Coordinates of C-alpha atoms in Angstrom, one line a residue:
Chain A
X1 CA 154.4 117.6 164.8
X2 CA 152.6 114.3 165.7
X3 CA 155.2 111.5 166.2
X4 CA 153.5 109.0 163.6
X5 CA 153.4 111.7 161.3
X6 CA 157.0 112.8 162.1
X7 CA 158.2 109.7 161.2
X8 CA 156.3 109.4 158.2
X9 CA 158.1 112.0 156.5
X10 CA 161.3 110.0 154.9
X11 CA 158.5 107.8 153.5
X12 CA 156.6 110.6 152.2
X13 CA 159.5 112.5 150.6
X14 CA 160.4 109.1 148.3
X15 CA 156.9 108.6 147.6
X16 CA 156.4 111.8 146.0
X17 CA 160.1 111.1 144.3
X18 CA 158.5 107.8 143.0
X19 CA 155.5 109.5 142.1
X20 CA 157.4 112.3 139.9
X21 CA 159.2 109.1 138.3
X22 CA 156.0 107.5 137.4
X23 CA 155.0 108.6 134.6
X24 CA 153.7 105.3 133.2
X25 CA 151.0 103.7 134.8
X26 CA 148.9 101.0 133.1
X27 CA 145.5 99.1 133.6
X28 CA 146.2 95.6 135.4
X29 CA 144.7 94.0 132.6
X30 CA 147.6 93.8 130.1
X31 CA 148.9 90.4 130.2
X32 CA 152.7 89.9 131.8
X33 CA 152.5 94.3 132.8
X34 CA 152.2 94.6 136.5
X35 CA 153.5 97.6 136.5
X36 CA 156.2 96.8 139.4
X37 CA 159.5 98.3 138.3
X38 CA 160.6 97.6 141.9
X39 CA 160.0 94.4 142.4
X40 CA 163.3 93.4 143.5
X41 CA 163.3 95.9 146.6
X42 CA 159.4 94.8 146.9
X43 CA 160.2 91.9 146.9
X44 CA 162.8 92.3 149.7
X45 CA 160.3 94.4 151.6
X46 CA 157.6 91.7 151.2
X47 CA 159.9 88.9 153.4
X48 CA 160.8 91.7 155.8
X49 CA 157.0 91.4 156.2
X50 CA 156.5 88.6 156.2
X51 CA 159.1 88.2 159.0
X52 CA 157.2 91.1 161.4
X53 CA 153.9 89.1 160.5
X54 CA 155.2 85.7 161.4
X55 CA 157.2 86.7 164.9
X56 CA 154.9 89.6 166.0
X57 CA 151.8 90.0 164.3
X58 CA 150.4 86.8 163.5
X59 CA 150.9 85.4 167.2
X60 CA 149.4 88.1 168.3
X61 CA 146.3 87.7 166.2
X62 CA 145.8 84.0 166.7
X63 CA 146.0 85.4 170.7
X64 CA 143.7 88.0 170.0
X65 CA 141.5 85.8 167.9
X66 CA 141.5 82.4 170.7
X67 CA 141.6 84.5 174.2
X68 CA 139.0 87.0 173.4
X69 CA 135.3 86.3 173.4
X70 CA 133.5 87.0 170.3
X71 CA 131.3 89.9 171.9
X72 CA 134.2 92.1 172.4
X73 CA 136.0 90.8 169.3
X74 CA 133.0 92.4 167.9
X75 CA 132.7 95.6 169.8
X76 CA 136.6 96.1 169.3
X77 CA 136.1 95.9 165.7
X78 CA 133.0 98.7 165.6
X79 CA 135.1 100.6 167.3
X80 CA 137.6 100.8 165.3
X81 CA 135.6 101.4 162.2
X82 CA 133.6 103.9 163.9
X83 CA 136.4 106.4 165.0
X84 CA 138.0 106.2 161.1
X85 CA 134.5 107.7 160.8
X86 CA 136.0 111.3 160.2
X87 CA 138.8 110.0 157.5
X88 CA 135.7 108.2 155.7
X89 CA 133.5 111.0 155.8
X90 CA 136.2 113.2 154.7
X91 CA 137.0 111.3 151.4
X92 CA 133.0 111.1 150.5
X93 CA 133.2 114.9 150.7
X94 CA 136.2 114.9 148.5
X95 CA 134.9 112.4 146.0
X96 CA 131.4 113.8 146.2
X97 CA 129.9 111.2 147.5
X98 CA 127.0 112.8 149.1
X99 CA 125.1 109.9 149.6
X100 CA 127.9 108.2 151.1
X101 CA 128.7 111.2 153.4
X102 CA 125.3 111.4 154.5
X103 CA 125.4 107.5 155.1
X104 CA 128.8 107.9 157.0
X105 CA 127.0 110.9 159.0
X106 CA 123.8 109.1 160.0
X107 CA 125.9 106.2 160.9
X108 CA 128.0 107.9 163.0
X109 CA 125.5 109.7 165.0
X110 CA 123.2 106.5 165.3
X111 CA 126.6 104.6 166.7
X112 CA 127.5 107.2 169.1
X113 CA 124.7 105.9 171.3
X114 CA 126.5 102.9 171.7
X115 CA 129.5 105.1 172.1
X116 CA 130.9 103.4 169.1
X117 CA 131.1 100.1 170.8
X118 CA 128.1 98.7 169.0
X119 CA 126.6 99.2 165.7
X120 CA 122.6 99.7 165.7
X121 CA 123.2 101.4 162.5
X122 CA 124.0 98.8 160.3
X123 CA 120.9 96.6 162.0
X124 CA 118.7 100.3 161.0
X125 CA 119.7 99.5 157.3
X126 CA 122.5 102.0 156.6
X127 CA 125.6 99.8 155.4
X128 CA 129.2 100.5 156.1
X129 CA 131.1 101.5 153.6
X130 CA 134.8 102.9 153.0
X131 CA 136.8 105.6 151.6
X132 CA 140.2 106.5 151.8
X133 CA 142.4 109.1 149.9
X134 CA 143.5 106.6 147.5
X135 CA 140.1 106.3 145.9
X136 CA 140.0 110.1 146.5
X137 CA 143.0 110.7 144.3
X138 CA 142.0 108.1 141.6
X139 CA 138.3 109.7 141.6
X140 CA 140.4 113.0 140.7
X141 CA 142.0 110.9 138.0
X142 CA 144.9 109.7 139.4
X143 CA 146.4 106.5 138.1
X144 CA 148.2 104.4 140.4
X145 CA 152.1 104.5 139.9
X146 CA 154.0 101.8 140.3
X147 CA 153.4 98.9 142.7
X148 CA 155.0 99.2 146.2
X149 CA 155.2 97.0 149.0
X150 CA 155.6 99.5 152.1
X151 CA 156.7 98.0 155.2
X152 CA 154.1 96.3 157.7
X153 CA 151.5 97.8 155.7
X154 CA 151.9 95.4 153.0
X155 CA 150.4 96.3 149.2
X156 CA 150.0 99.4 147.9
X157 CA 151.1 101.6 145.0
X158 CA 152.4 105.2 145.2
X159 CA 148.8 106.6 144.5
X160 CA 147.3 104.7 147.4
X161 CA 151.1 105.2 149.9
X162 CA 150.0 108.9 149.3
X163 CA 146.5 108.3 150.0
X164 CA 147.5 106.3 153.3
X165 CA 149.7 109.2 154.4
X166 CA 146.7 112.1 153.6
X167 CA 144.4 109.6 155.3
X168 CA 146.6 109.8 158.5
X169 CA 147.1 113.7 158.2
X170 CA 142.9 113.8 158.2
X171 CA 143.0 111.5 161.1
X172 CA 142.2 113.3 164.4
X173 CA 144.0 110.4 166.4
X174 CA 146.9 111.5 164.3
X175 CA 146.7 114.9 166.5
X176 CA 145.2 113.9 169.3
X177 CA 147.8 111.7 169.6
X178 CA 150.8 114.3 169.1
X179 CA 152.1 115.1 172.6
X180 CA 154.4 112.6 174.1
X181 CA 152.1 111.4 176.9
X182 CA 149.2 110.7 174.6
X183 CA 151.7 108.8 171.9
X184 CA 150.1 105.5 173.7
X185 CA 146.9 106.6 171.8
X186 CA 148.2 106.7 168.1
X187 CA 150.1 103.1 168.4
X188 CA 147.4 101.4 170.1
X189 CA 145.1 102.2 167.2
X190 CA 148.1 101.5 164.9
X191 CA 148.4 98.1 166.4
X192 CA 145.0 97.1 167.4
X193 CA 143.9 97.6 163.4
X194 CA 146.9 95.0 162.9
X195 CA 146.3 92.9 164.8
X196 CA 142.4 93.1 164.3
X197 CA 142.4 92.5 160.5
X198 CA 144.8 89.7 160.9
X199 CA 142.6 87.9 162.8
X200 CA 140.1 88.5 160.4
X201 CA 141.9 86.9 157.7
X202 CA 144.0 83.9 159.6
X203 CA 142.3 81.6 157.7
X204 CA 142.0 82.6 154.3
X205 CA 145.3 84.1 154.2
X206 CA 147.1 81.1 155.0
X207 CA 145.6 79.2 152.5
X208 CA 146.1 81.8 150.0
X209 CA 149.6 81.3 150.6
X210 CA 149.5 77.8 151.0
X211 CA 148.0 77.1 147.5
X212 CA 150.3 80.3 145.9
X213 CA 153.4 79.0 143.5
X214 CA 154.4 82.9 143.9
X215 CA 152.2 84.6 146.6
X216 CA 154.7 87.9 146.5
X217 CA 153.1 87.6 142.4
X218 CA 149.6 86.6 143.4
X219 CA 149.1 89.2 146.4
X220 CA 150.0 92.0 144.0
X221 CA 147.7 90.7 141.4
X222 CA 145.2 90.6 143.9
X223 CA 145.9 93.7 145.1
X224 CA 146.0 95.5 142.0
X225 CA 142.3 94.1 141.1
X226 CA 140.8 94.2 144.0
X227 CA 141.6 98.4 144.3
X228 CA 140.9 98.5 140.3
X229 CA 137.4 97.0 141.2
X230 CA 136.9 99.5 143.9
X231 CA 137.6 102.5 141.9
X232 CA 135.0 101.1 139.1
X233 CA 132.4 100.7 141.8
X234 CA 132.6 104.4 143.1
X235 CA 133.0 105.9 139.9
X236 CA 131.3 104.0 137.4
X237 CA 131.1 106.5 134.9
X238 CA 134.8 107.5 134.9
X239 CA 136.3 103.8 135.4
X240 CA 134.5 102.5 132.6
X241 CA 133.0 99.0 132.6
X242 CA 134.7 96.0 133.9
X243 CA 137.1 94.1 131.4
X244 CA 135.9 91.5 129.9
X245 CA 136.8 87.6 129.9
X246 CA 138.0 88.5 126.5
X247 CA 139.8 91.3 126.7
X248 CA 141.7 89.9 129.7
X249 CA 142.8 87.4 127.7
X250 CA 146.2 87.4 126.2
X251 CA 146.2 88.4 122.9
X252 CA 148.8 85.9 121.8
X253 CA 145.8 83.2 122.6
X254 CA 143.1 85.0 121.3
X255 CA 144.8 85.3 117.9
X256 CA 146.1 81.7 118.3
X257 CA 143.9 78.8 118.4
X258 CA 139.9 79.4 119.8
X259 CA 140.0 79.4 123.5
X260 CA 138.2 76.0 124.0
X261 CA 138.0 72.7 122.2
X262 CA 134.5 72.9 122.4
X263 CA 133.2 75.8 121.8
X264 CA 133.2 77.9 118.5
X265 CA 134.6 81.3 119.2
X266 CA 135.9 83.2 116.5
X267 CA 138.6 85.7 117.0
Chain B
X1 CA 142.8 98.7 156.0
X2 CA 140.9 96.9 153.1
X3 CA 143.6 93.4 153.8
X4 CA 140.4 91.9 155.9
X5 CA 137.7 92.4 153.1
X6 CA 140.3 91.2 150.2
X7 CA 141.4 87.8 152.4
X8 CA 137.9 86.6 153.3
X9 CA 136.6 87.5 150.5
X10 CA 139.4 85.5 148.1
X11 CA 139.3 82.6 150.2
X12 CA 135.7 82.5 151.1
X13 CA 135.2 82.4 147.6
X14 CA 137.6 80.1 147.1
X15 CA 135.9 77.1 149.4
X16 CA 132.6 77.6 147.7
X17 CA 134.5 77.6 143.8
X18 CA 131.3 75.9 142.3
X19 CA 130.5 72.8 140.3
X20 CA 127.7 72.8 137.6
X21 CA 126.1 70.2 136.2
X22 CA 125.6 70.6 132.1
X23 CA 121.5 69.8 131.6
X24 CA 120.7 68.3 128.8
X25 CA 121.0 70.6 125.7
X26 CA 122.9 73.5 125.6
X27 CA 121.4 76.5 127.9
X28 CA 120.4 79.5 126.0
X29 CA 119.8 82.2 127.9
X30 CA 121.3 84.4 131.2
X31 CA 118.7 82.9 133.1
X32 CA 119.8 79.4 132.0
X33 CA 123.1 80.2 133.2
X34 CA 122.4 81.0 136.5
X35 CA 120.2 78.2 137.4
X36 CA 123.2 76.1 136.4
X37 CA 125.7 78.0 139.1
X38 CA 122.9 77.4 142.0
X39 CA 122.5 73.9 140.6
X40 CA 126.2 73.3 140.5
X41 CA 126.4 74.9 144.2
X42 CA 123.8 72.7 145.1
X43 CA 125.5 69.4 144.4
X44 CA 129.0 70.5 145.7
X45 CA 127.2 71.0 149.0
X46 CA 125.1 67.9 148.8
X47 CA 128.2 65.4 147.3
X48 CA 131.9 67.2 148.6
X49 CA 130.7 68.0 152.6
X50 CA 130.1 64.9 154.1
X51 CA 132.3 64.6 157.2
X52 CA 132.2 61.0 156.7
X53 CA 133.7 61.1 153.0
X54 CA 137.3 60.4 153.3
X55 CA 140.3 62.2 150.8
X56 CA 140.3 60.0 147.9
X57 CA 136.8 59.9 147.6
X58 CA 135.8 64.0 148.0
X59 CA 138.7 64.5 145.2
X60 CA 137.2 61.9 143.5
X61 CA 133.7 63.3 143.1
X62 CA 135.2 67.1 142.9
X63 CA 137.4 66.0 140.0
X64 CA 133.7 64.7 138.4
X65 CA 132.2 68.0 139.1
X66 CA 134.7 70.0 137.9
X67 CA 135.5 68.5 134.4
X68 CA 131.8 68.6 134.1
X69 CA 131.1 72.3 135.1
X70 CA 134.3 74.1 134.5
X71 CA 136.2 74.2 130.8
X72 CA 139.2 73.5 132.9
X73 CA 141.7 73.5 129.3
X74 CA 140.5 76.9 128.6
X75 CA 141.0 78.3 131.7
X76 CA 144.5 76.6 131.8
X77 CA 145.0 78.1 128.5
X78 CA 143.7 81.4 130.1
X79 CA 146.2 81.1 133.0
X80 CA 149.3 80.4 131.3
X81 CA 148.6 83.5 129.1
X82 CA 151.3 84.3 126.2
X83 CA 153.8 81.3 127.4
X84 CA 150.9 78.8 125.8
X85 CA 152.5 79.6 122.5
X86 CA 155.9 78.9 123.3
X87 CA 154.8 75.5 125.3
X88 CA 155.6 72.3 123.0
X89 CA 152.8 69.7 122.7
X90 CA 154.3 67.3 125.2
X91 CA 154.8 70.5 127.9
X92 CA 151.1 71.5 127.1
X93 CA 149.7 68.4 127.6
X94 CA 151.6 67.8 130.6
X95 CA 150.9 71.0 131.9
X96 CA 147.1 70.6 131.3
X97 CA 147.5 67.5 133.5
X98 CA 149.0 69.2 136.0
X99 CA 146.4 72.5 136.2
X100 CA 143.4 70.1 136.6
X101 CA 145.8 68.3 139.7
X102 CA 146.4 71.7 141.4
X103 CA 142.8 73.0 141.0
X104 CA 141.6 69.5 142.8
X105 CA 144.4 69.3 145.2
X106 CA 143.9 73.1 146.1
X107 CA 139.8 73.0 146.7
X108 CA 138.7 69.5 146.9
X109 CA 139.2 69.1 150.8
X110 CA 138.1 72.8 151.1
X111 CA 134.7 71.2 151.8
X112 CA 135.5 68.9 154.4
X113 CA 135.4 71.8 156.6
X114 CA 132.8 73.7 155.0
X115 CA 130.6 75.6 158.2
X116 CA 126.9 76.3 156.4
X117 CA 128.1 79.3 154.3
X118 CA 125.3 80.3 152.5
X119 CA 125.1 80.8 148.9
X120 CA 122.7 82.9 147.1
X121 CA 122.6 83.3 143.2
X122 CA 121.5 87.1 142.6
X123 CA 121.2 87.7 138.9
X124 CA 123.0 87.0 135.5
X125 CA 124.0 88.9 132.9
X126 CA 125.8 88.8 129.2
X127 CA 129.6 90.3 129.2
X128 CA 129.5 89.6 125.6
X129 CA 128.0 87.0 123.0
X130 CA 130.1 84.1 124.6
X131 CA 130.2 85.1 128.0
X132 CA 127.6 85.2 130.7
X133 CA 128.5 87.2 134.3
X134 CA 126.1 85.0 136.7
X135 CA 126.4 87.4 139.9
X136 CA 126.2 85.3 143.4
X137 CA 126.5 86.3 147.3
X138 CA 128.3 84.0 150.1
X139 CA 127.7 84.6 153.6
X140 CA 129.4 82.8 155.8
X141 CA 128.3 82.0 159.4
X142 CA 128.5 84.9 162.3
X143 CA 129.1 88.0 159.3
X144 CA 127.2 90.9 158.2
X145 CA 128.7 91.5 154.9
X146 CA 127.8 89.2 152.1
X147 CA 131.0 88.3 149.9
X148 CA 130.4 89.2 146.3
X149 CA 131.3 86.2 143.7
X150 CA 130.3 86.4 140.5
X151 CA 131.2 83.2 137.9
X152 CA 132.2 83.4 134.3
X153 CA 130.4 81.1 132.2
X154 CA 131.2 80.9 128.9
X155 CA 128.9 79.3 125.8
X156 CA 130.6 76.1 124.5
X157 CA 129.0 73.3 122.6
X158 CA 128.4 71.3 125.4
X159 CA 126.5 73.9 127.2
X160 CA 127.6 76.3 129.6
X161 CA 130.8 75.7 131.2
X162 CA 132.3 77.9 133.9
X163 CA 135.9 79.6 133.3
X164 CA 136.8 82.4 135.6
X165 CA 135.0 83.0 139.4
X166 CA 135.8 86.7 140.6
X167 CA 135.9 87.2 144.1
X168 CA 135.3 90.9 145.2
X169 CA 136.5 91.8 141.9
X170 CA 139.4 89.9 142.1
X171 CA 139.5 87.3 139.3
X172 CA 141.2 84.1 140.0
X173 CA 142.4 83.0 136.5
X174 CA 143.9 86.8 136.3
X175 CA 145.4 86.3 139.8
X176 CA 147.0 82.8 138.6
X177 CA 148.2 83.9 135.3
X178 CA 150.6 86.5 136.9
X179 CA 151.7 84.1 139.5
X180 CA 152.8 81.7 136.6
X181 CA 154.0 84.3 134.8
X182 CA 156.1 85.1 137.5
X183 CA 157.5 81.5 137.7
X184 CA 158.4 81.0 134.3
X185 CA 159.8 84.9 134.5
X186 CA 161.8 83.4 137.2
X187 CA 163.2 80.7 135.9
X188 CA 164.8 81.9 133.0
X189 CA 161.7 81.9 130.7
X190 CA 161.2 77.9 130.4
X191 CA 157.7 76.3 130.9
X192 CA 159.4 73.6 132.8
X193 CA 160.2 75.6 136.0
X194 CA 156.6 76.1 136.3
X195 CA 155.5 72.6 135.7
X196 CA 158.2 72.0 138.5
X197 CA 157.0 74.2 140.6
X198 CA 153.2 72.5 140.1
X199 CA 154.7 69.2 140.5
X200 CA 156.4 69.9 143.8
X201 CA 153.1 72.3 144.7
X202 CA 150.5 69.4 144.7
X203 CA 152.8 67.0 146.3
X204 CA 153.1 69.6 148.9
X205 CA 148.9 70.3 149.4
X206 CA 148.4 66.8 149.1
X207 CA 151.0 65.5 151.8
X208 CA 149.2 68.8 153.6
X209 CA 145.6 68.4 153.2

C-alpha cells in the first residue's frame, strides 16, 4: 500500500465515523448555523496550523516566492496543475461533465508538447478548470457534513475530507509513488502544492487575517461559500439559484424594522 | 487545492471594494446600476491611488465615497444579523460608528498600493425587486484568470446604493456576520465584546496601516 495512502487510513476511518454521525447538514445560509459541531477540536487544529504554516510553510513560500524567477514560478505551477490532470478528468467523468472532460483531455494532450512545463492550451482558448471528488460526491447529492479543519490541509468538511482522500486514491502519483525508493516523488508533489499555493496567496491571506476579528470564524465562512458556490456553478440545475440578499438575511431583521433608512422595503 | 483561487480572489476583491457616485435621480434600471459600479470604480481609481496622497487624506476621500455609494447602516445591520435586536440604542449607534471605522480603516490604504488591476463591469441583473446583481471581472497584473466580483446594489430612495460585494461567490457581509457572530458567541452573548473587539481592531489596522 502506498505510504501516503497508508497513513491516511486513521484519518479515513474517523471520517467515515463522522460522516455516519452526520446526519444533519444545512445550507450556509441560515443565519448563526455553521454547521461546526467541532469547533472546539477545529479550532485546536486550526492553531496547530497555523503553527506548521508560520515555522515551515510560510517561510518557505516567501523563499519560494522571492528566490525563484517568475518563469519557472510559472512553469512549476503548470506543472503541477497539469499532472492532477488524471484526478480532474476523472471527476468530470464521474460528474458527467463531458464537456469538461473533453476540455481536460484536449488540454492535456496540447500541454504534453510542452511536457507539461508550459501551457499553450490555455493561450489556444481552452480554460483550466477543476474537479475534485468533493464536487463529485455533492453532484451525487451529497451534503457536506459537518465542518472540519484537517491538519495542514486547512478547511474542509467530511464530504470534501472524503473527496480529498478518493482524489489521492485516483491519483497515479499516489502509486507511482508507493515503493520506498520512489516515496521522494509523493512528498515532493505534497510539498511543492504547499508551498506553491501559499505563495500564491501571501498577500491576500495575510490581510485576510489582518482585518479578521475571528479569522478561525471568517475562513470557515469563506470556506463554506466559496465550495457552496462551486457546487451551484457545476450543477446549476440541482443546486438551485444563488440565495438572495434577502433570504440571507436574518429573519429577526427582516421581520424587524425595513433594512435601510432610506429605502422602502416591505417585509 | 482551491486555497490559492479563494485567497486572491477574497482579497483581490477586497482592494478594489468600489465606490459609486449616486447621479442625480434615482437609477431605474439594471443597466443604470451597472454604469454606477464602473462609475464608482472609476473615481476610486482616479481619487484613493495617488502615491502622493498621504493617510488622513485617502481615508478621508474613501470615507466620502463610501457613505455616498455604499448603505453602510444596512449592511451593518446585515452583518450583525439576529444580535441587532438585542443591541440597545446607545450599543447600536455606537456600533454603527464603529462598522463604518473598520470598513475605512480595513480598505482605505488598500489603494495606496494598488498595481493597475483592471476592472471590467460585465453585466447586471435583478435578484429580486430591490436588488440588482451588477456582475464585474478584476484582473490583476501578470494573471490569466479573471477574478469574479459581482456587487449587490440595492434600490433606496436615494438611488442605488451598494450593500454586499461577492468575491468568487463568497459574500463579504455573510463572511462578516459569522465572524461577529462568533465574537459575541464568545463572549458570553453581549454586544459589547464585539464593539471591543472593533475598538481594539481599528486601533490595531490603523497603528498598522
Amino acid at each position: 500500500m502506498p505510504i501516503a495512502l497508508r497513513r491516511m487510513c486513521p484519518l479515513f476511518a474517523s471520517l467515515l465515523a463522522l460522516a455516519l454521525l452526520a446526519g444533519c447538514a444545512t445550507r450556509p445560509t441560515q443565519d448563526d448555523s455553521e454547521n461546526d459541531p467541532l469547533e472546539p477540536v477545529n479550532r485546536n487544529t486550526f492553531v496547530l496550523n497555523k503553527s506548521i504554516d508560520t515555522f515551515l510553510i510560510r517561510p518557505l513560500a516567501v523563499t519560494y516566492r522571492d528566490l525563484v524567477p517568475d518563469v519557472i514560478k510559472t512553469m512549476v505551477s503548470n506543472f503541477l496543475d497539469y499532472i492532477r490532470t488524471p484526478i480532474v478528468l476523472a471527476n468530470d467523468l464521474l460528474q458527467g461533465d463531458f464537456h469538461h472532460l473533453d476540455i481536460t483531455a484536449q488540454r492535456f494532450m496540447q500541454n504534453t508538447i510542452t511536457l507539461g512545463l508550459g501551457d499553450p492550451a490555455t493561450q489556444g482558448g481552452l480554460q483550466a478548470h477543476d474537479a475534485d471528488f468533493g464536487l463529485t460526491l455533492a453532484s451525487w447529492g451529497a451534503k457536506e457534513g459537518p465542518y472540519l479543519v484537517i491538519p495542514v490541509v486547512g478547511p474542509s468538511n467530511v464530504r470534501d475530507g472524503i473527496g480529498l482522500l478518493v482524489d489521492t486514491f485516483l491519483d497515479p502519483i499516489t502509486w507511482i509513488s508507493r515503493t520506498d525508493s520512489r516515496a521522494w516523488m509523493g512528498y515532493t508533489n505534497m510539498v511543492s502544492r504547499l508551498v506553491v499555493y501559499r505563495a500564491d496567496s501571501l498577500k491576500d491571506l495575510d490581510q485576510l487575517e489582518a482585518q479578521s476579528l475571528d479569522f478561525y470564524a471568517g475562513m470557515r465562512s469563506l470556506y463554506r461559500q466559496y465550495r457552496d458556490g462551486q457546487i451551484r456553478a457545476n450543477n446549476p440545475k440541482q443546486g438551485g439559484a444563488s440565495p438572495t440578499y434577502y433570504e440571507l438575511m436574518s429573519p429577526a431583521l427582516t421581520s424587524d424594522t425595513p433594512i435601510t433608512s432610506t429605502s422602502s422595503v416591505e417585509q | 487545492m482551491i486555497t490559492r483561487r479563494i485567497f486572491s480572489a477574497a482579497a483581490a476583491g477586497l482592494i478594489l471594494t468600489a465606490w459609486l457616485r449616486p447621479e442625480a435621480g434615482a437609477a431605474e434600471s439594471p443597466e443604470e446600476a451597472q454604469k454606477l459600479v464602473k462609475q464608482l470604480s472609476d473615481d476610486a481609481i482616479r481619487l484613493l491611488t495617488g502615491k502622493d496622497l498621504d493617510a488622513a487624506a485617502r481615508n478621508l476621500r474613501f470615507r466620502e465615497l463610501l457613505t455616498k455609494g455604499f448603505d453602510v447602516p444596512a449592511m451593518a445591520r446585515f452583518v450583525l444579523g439576529r444580535y441587532w435586536r438585542d443591541a440597545s440604542e446607545p450599543e447600536r449607534q455606537e456600533y454603527l460608528k464603529l462598522f463604518e471605522d473598520l470598513i475605512v480603516t480595513t480598505y482605505a490604504q488598500r489603494f495606496a498600493d494598488y498595481q493597475g488591476e483592471s476592472f471590467k463591469v460585465t453585466g447586471a441583473q435583478p435578484e429580486d425587486d430591490k436588488v440588482v446583481l451588477v456582475q464585474s471581472h478584476i484582473l490583476r497584473q501578470g494573471q490569466t484568470q479573471a477574478i469574479r466580483v459581482d456587487w449587490r446594489v440595492l434600490r433606496t430612495d436615494n438611488g442605488f446604493k451598494i450593500v454586499d460585494v461577492v468575491v468568487e461567490g463568497v459574500s463579504l457581509s455573510v463572511t462578516q456576520r459569522s465572524e461577529f457572530a462568533s465574537v459575541i458567541q464568545r463572549n458570553g452573548g453581549k454586544i459589547s465584546g464585539l464593539l471591543d473587539a472593533l475598538r481594539s481592531k481599528t486601533k490595531e489596522l490603523q497603528s498598522a496601516g
